[in-house]
Amino acid sequence: EIVMTQSPVTVSVSPGEGATLSCGASEYVGTNVAWYQQRPGRAPRLLMFHSSSRATGIPARFTGSGSGTEFTLTISNLQSEDSALYYCQQYNNWPHTFGGGTKVEIK
Amino acid sequence: QVQLQESGPGLVKPSQTLSLTCNVFGVSVSSPDYYWSWIRQSPGKAPEWIAYIYFSGSTHYNPSLRSRLSIALDKTNNHFSLKMTSLTAADTAVYFCAKSKWGFQPYDSWGQGILVSVSS
């Protein structure tokens, strides 16, 4: 199965700053990568799909990029509500697999 | 508005079988446009895709769990279900049901999840 590796494990930023989250795939996945936000006790929420397309209702502060094996989620102008876990996921091959997650903390 | 809602036991004994149901609202499980998955998340871990079923009855299972799984679709009651046999403590997790559009697509709707603990 394809292994998705995320870094860093945790990022701590001040409100209004930006954060860059990375995700690497062990094999080629094209642009079939999604990003999810998960707050404690909640289901994951789709943020980005096809690497760079925002899901319905997701603000433009969230930007995705990448193709092949390297992907990035950039969050600009961080707000307190952005404090959460962020997972990347590939849906190019079965089984679909998720990365280990990056925790975004707001200082 | 699409909603998914899991139901099932919160506690199962080791070696027993887990049965979960996902009730779907706002869209028909008979639609050829979507497929229906189960995904679980062990405490402090990343989500793990378990299985999917398509309106045609076509299924696909995670190879690591395939021997213990069965997924089914109930078009009359607009829900789908999961059975997992021979449970161990390692199966303790929050189990989510989720919807995807057919093709290379992400999971765009999720249930709230149900915590299943495996313990005697």
mmCIF file of C-alpha atoms in Angstrom:
data_model
loop_
_atom_site.group_PDB
_atom_site.id
_atom_site.type_symbol
_atom_site.label_atom_id
_atom_site.label_comp_id
_atom_site.label_asym_id
_atom_site.label_seq_id
_atom_site.Cartn_x
_atom_site.Cartn_y
_atom_site.Cartn_z
ATOM 1 C CA GLU A 1 0.000 0.000 0.000
ATOM 2 C CA ILE A 2 1.038 3.607 -0.494
ATOM 3 C CA VAL A 3 2.501 5.235 2.610
ATOM 4 C CA MET A 4 1.738 8.911 3.176
ATOM 5 C CA THR A 5 4.243 10.748 5.357
ATOM 6 C CA GLN A 6 3.428 14.128 6.861
ATOM 7 C CA SER A 7 5.688 16.756 8.378
ATOM 8 C CA PRO A 8 6.069 18.403 10.721
ATOM 9 C CA VAL A 9 4.254 16.478 13.420
ATOM 10 C CA THR A 10 3.324 19.726 15.162
ATOM 11 C CA VAL A 11 3.494 23.350 14.098
ATOM 12 C CA SER A 12 2.853 26.238 16.469
ATOM 13 C CA VAL A 13 2.028 29.623 14.976
ATOM 14 C CA SER A 14 0.651 32.959 16.092
ATOM 15 C CA PRO A 15 -2.696 34.249 14.874
ATOM 16 C CA GLY A 16 -2.358 35.961 11.515
ATOM 17 C CA GLU A 17 0.777 34.031 10.565
ATOM 18 C CA GLY A 18 0.993 31.274 7.986
ATOM 19 C CA ALA A 19 1.792 27.570 8.161
ATOM 20 C CA THR A 20 3.034 25.110 5.562
ATOM 21 C CA LEU A 21 2.207 21.424 5.955
ATOM 22 C CA SER A 22 3.965 18.785 3.859
ATOM 23 C CA CYS A 23 2.865 15.359 2.692
ATOM 24 C CA GLY A 24 4.896 12.816 0.766
ATOM 25 C CA ALA A 25 3.655 9.688 -0.988
ATOM 26 C CA SER A 26 5.767 6.524 -1.233
ATOM 27 C CA GLU A 27 4.595 6.072 -4.838
ATOM 28 C CA TYR A 28 3.263 8.235 -7.641
ATOM 29 C CA VAL A 29 -0.328 9.368 -6.930
ATOM 30 C CA GLY A 30 -0.760 12.080 -9.561
ATOM 31 C CA THR A 31 -2.928 14.805 -8.030
ATOM 32 C CA ASN A 32 -5.271 12.360 -6.295
ATOM 33 C CA VAL A 33 -4.623 13.793 -2.858
ATOM 34 C CA ALA A 34 -7.023 15.298 -0.370
ATOM 35 C CA TRP A 35 -6.515 17.221 2.847
ATOM 36 C CA TYR A 36 -8.805 16.963 5.849
ATOM 37 C CA GLN A 37 -9.142 19.003 9.025
ATOM 38 C CA GLN A 38 -10.105 17.189 12.213
ATOM 39 C CA ARG A 39 -11.022 18.917 15.433
ATOM 40 C CA PRO A 40 -11.137 16.904 18.688
ATOM 41 C CA GLY A 41 -14.078 14.544 18.880
ATOM 42 C CA ARG A 42 -15.195 15.329 15.344
ATOM 43 C CA ALA A 43 -15.099 13.570 12.004
ATOM 44 C CA PRO A 44 -12.528 14.677 9.445
ATOM 45 C CA ARG A 45 -13.727 17.531 7.256
ATOM 46 C CA LEU A 46 -12.702 17.700 3.609
ATOM 47 C CA LEU A 47 -10.631 20.802 2.874
ATOM 48 C CA MET A 48 -8.901 20.157 -0.453
ATOM 49 C CA PHE A 49 -9.194 17.571 -3.197
ATOM 50 C CA HIS A 50 -7.327 16.874 -6.423
ATOM 51 C CA SER A 51 -4.370 18.444 -4.587
ATOM 52 C CA SER A 52 -5.399 22.052 -5.138
ATOM 53 C CA SER A 53 -9.199 22.309 -5.332
ATOM 54 C CA ARG A 54 -10.971 23.723 -2.298
ATOM 55 C CA ALA A 55 -14.028 21.889 -1.030
ATOM 56 C CA THR A 56 -17.324 23.694 -0.676
ATOM 57 C CA GLY A 57 -17.220 26.440 1.922
ATOM 58 C CA ILE A 58 -13.463 26.318 2.528
ATOM 59 C CA PRO A 59 -11.941 29.809 2.709
ATOM 60 C CA ALA A 60 -9.267 30.958 0.293
ATOM 61 C CA ARG A 61 -6.766 31.031 3.178
ATOM 62 C CA PHE A 62 -6.302 27.327 2.510
ATOM 63 C CA THR A 63 -4.186 26.507 -0.532
ATOM 64 C CA GLY A 64 -3.061 23.111 -1.754
ATOM 65 C CA SER A 65 -0.365 22.262 -4.251
ATOM 66 C CA GLY A 66 1.760 19.427 -5.540
ATOM 67 C CA SER A 67 1.664 16.426 -7.808
ATOM 68 C CA GLY A 68 3.376 13.094 -8.135
ATOM 69 C CA THR A 69 4.731 12.360 -4.686
ATOM 70 C CA GLU A 70 5.064 15.727 -2.930
ATOM 71 C CA PHE A 71 2.174 17.820 -1.673
ATOM 72 C CA THR A 72 1.703 20.930 0.422
ATOM 73 C CA LEU A 73 -1.139 22.555 2.320
ATOM 74 C CA THR A 74 -0.596 26.205 3.116
ATOM 75 C CA ILE A 75 -2.764 28.019 5.602
ATOM 76 C CA SER A 76 -2.386 31.791 5.594
ATOM 77 C CA ASN A 77 -3.646 34.324 8.122
ATOM 78 C CA LEU A 78 -4.211 31.610 10.735
ATOM 79 C CA GLN A 79 -7.283 31.959 12.904
ATOM 80 C CA SER A 80 -7.989 30.369 16.273
ATOM 81 C CA GLU A 81 -10.514 28.015 14.666
ATOM 82 C CA ASP A 82 -7.736 26.548 12.490
ATOM 83 C CA SER A 83 -6.303 24.780 15.536
ATOM 84 C CA ALA A 84 -6.773 21.129 14.594
ATOM 85 C CA LEU A 85 -5.184 18.019 13.160
ATOM 86 C CA TYR A 86 -4.633 17.970 9.401
ATOM 87 C CA TYR A 87 -4.402 14.754 7.391
ATOM 88 C CA CYS A 88 -3.465 14.153 3.797
ATOM 89 C CA GLN A 89 -4.955 11.161 1.984
ATOM 90 C CA GLN A 90 -4.304 9.540 -1.377
ATOM 91 C CA TYR A 91 -7.113 8.089 -3.458
ATOM 92 C CA ASN A 92 -5.071 7.056 -6.476
ATOM 93 C CA ASN A 93 -4.696 3.440 -5.379
ATOM 94 C CA TRP A 94 -6.549 1.025 -3.158
ATOM 95 C CA PRO A 95 -6.384 0.825 -0.256
ATOM 96 C CA HIS A 96 -6.802 4.556 0.176
ATOM 97 C CA THR A 97 -4.338 5.684 2.819
ATOM 98 C CA PHE A 98 -3.907 8.634 5.152
ATOM 99 C CA GLY A 99 -0.842 10.374 6.475
ATOM 100 C CA GLY A 100 -0.024 10.431 10.170
ATOM 101 C CA GLY A 101 -1.263 13.986 10.577
ATOM 102 C CA THR A 102 0.103 17.411 11.484
ATOM 103 C CA LYS A 103 -1.179 19.198 14.538
ATOM 104 C CA VAL A 104 -1.573 22.944 14.102
ATOM 105 C CA GLU A 105 -1.436 24.846 17.345
ATOM 106 C CA ILE A 106 -2.255 28.510 17.688
ATOM 107 C CA LYS A 107 -0.006 30.329 20.139
ATOM 108 C CA GLN B 1 -28.171 18.038 2.603
ATOM 109 C CA VAL B 2 -26.413 14.693 2.874
ATOM 110 C CA GLN B 3 -26.090 13.188 6.339
ATOM 111 C CA LEU B 4 -24.672 9.882 7.479
ATOM 112 C CA GLN B 5 -25.273 8.389 10.900
ATOM 113 C CA GLU B 6 -23.586 5.329 12.378
ATOM 114 C CA SER B 7 -25.244 3.009 14.861
ATOM 115 C CA GLY B 8 -24.119 -0.079 16.694
ATOM 116 C CA PRO B 9 -22.747 -1.328 19.998
ATOM 117 C CA GLY B 10 -20.235 0.713 21.928
ATOM 118 C CA LEU B 11 -18.710 -2.305 23.627
ATOM 119 C CA VAL B 12 -17.882 -5.702 22.162
ATOM 120 C CA LYS B 13 -16.132 -8.640 23.784
ATOM 121 C CA PRO B 14 -12.930 -10.064 22.312
ATOM 122 C CA SER B 15 -13.477 -12.735 19.653
ATOM 123 C CA GLN B 16 -17.032 -11.518 19.026
ATOM 124 C CA THR B 17 -18.457 -9.986 15.844
ATOM 125 C CA LEU B 18 -19.074 -6.269 15.388
ATOM 126 C CA SER B 19 -22.112 -5.139 13.410
ATOM 127 C CA LEU B 20 -22.442 -1.493 12.416
ATOM 128 C CA THR B 21 -25.031 0.313 10.333
ATOM 129 C CA CYS B 22 -24.780 3.632 8.505
ATOM 130 C CA ASN B 23 -28.074 5.344 7.822
ATOM 131 C CA VAL B 24 -27.905 7.716 4.881
ATOM 132 C CA PHE B 25 -30.103 10.789 4.507
ATOM 133 C CA GLY B 26 -30.423 13.171 1.589
ATOM 134 C CA VAL B 27 -29.096 10.849 -1.092
ATOM 135 C CA SER B 28 -29.937 7.361 -2.245
ATOM 136 C CA VAL B 29 -27.454 4.536 -1.704
ATOM 137 C CA SER B 30 -28.871 3.210 -4.990
ATOM 138 C CA SER B 31 -27.281 6.085 -6.906
ATOM 139 C CA PRO B 32 -24.523 5.075 -9.344
ATOM 140 C CA ASP B 33 -22.787 8.379 -8.572
ATOM 141 C CA TYR B 34 -21.410 7.386 -5.167
ATOM 142 C CA TYR B 35 -19.728 4.645 -3.231
ATOM 143 C CA TRP B 36 -20.012 4.024 0.480
ATOM 144 C CA SER B 37 -17.135 3.347 2.803
ATOM 145 C CA TRP B 38 -16.241 2.478 6.354
ATOM 146 C CA ILE B 39 -13.188 4.142 7.865
ATOM 147 C CA ARG B 40 -11.870 3.716 11.389
ATOM 148 C CA GLN B 41 -9.538 5.695 13.603
ATOM 149 C CA SER B 42 -7.797 4.130 16.573
ATOM 150 C CA PRO B 43 -7.095 6.478 19.500
ATOM 151 C CA GLY B 44 -4.363 8.944 18.572
ATOM 152 C CA LYS B 45 -3.880 7.418 15.121
ATOM 153 C CA ALA B 46 -4.593 8.365 11.544
ATOM 154 C CA PRO B 47 -7.784 7.191 9.850
ATOM 155 C CA GLU B 48 -7.700 3.772 8.187
ATOM 156 C CA TRP B 49 -9.955 2.898 5.259
ATOM 157 C CA ILE B 50 -11.715 -0.432 5.844
ATOM 158 C CA ALA B 51 -14.077 -1.221 2.949
ATOM 159 C CA TYR B 52 -16.434 0.175 0.332
ATOM 160 C CA ILE B 53 -19.588 -0.913 -1.429
ATOM 161 C CA TYR B 54 -21.087 0.406 -4.657
ATOM 162 C CA PHE B 55 -24.756 0.506 -5.641
ATOM 163 C CA SER B 56 -24.214 -2.539 -7.850
ATOM 164 C CA GLY B 57 -23.117 -4.569 -4.852
ATOM 165 C CA SER B 58 -19.472 -4.440 -5.868
ATOM 166 C CA THR B 59 -17.214 -4.412 -2.811
ATOM 167 C CA HIS B 60 -13.578 -3.819 -1.968
ATOM 168 C CA TYR B 61 -11.814 -4.500 1.316
ATOM 169 C CA ASN B 62 -8.595 -3.408 2.945
ATOM 170 C CA PRO B 63 -6.266 -6.390 2.414
ATOM 171 C CA SER B 64 -5.101 -6.182 6.026
ATOM 172 C CA LEU B 65 -8.646 -6.842 7.266
ATOM 173 C CA ARG B 66 -10.303 -8.628 4.344
ATOM 174 C CA SER B 67 -10.634 -12.036 5.966
ATOM 175 C CA ARG B 68 -12.723 -10.598 8.800
ATOM 176 C CA LEU B 69 -14.988 -8.209 6.904
ATOM 177 C CA SER B 70 -18.333 -8.157 5.191
ATOM 178 C CA ILE B 71 -20.046 -5.020 3.866
ATOM 179 C CA ALA B 72 -23.626 -4.920 2.610
ATOM 180 C CA LEU B 73 -26.089 -2.459 1.102
ATOM 181 C CA ASP B 74 -29.791 -2.181 2.005
ATOM 182 C CA LYS B 75 -31.468 -0.165 -0.737
ATOM 183 C CA THR B 76 -34.917 -0.470 0.810
ATOM 184 C CA ASN B 77 -33.871 1.209 4.032
ATOM 185 C CA ASN B 78 -31.164 3.385 2.477
ATOM 186 C CA HIS B 79 -28.354 2.186 4.645
ATOM 187 C CA PHE B 80 -25.220 0.099 4.475
ATOM 188 C CA SER B 81 -23.597 -2.062 7.077
ATOM 189 C CA LEU B 82 -20.328 -3.596 8.177
ATOM 190 C CA LYS B 83 -19.593 -6.857 9.935
ATOM 191 C CA MET B 84 -16.170 -7.532 11.421
ATOM 192 C CA THR B 85 -15.407 -10.872 13.032
ATOM 193 C CA SER B 86 -12.868 -12.074 15.600
ATOM 194 C CA LEU B 87 -12.434 -8.750 17.311
ATOM 195 C CA THR B 88 -9.409 -7.952 19.451
ATOM 196 C CA ALA B 89 -8.381 -4.927 21.507
ATOM 197 C CA ALA B 90 -6.568 -3.639 18.418
ATOM 198 C CA ASP B 91 -9.971 -3.081 16.798
ATOM 199 C CA THR B 92 -10.910 -0.490 19.420
ATOM 200 C CA ALA B 93 -11.516 2.660 17.408
ATOM 201 C CA VAL B 94 -13.983 5.264 16.263
ATOM 202 C CA TYR B 95 -15.727 3.860 13.203
ATOM 203 C CA PHE B 96 -16.919 6.339 10.567
ATOM 204 C CA CYS B 97 -19.053 5.808 7.522
ATOM 205 C CA ALA B 98 -18.319 8.065 4.576
ATOM 206 C CA LYS B 99 -19.431 8.869 1.054
ATOM 207 C CA SER B 100 -17.383 9.462 -2.076
ATOM 208 C CA LYS B 101 -18.292 10.242 -5.622
ATOM 209 C CA TRP B 102 -17.513 7.369 -7.981
ATOM 210 C CA GLY B 103 -14.076 7.534 -9.526
ATOM 211 C CA PHE B 104 -10.930 9.090 -8.132
ATOM 212 C CA GLN B 105 -12.575 11.157 -5.420
ATOM 213 C CA PRO B 106 -12.101 11.980 -1.730
ATOM 214 C CA TYR B 107 -14.514 11.407 1.140
ATOM 215 C CA ASP B 108 -16.797 14.424 1.049
ATOM 216 C CA SER B 109 -19.360 13.447 3.679
ATOM 217 C CA TRP B 110 -18.736 11.631 6.959
ATOM 218 C CA GLY B 111 -20.864 10.396 9.814
ATOM 219 C CA GLN B 112 -20.094 11.648 13.295
ATOM 220 C CA GLY B 113 -18.440 8.365 14.180
ATOM 221 C CA ILE B 114 -19.151 5.697 16.764
ATOM 222 C CA LEU B 115 -16.631 4.603 19.377
ATOM 223 C CA VAL B 116 -16.327 0.845 19.576
ATOM 224 C CA SER B 117 -14.357 -0.573 22.491
ATOM 225 C CA VAL B 118 -13.271 -4.195 22.512
ATOM 226 C CA SER B 119 -12.970 -5.429 26.060
ATOM 227 C CA SER B 120 -14.104 -8.271 28.246
#
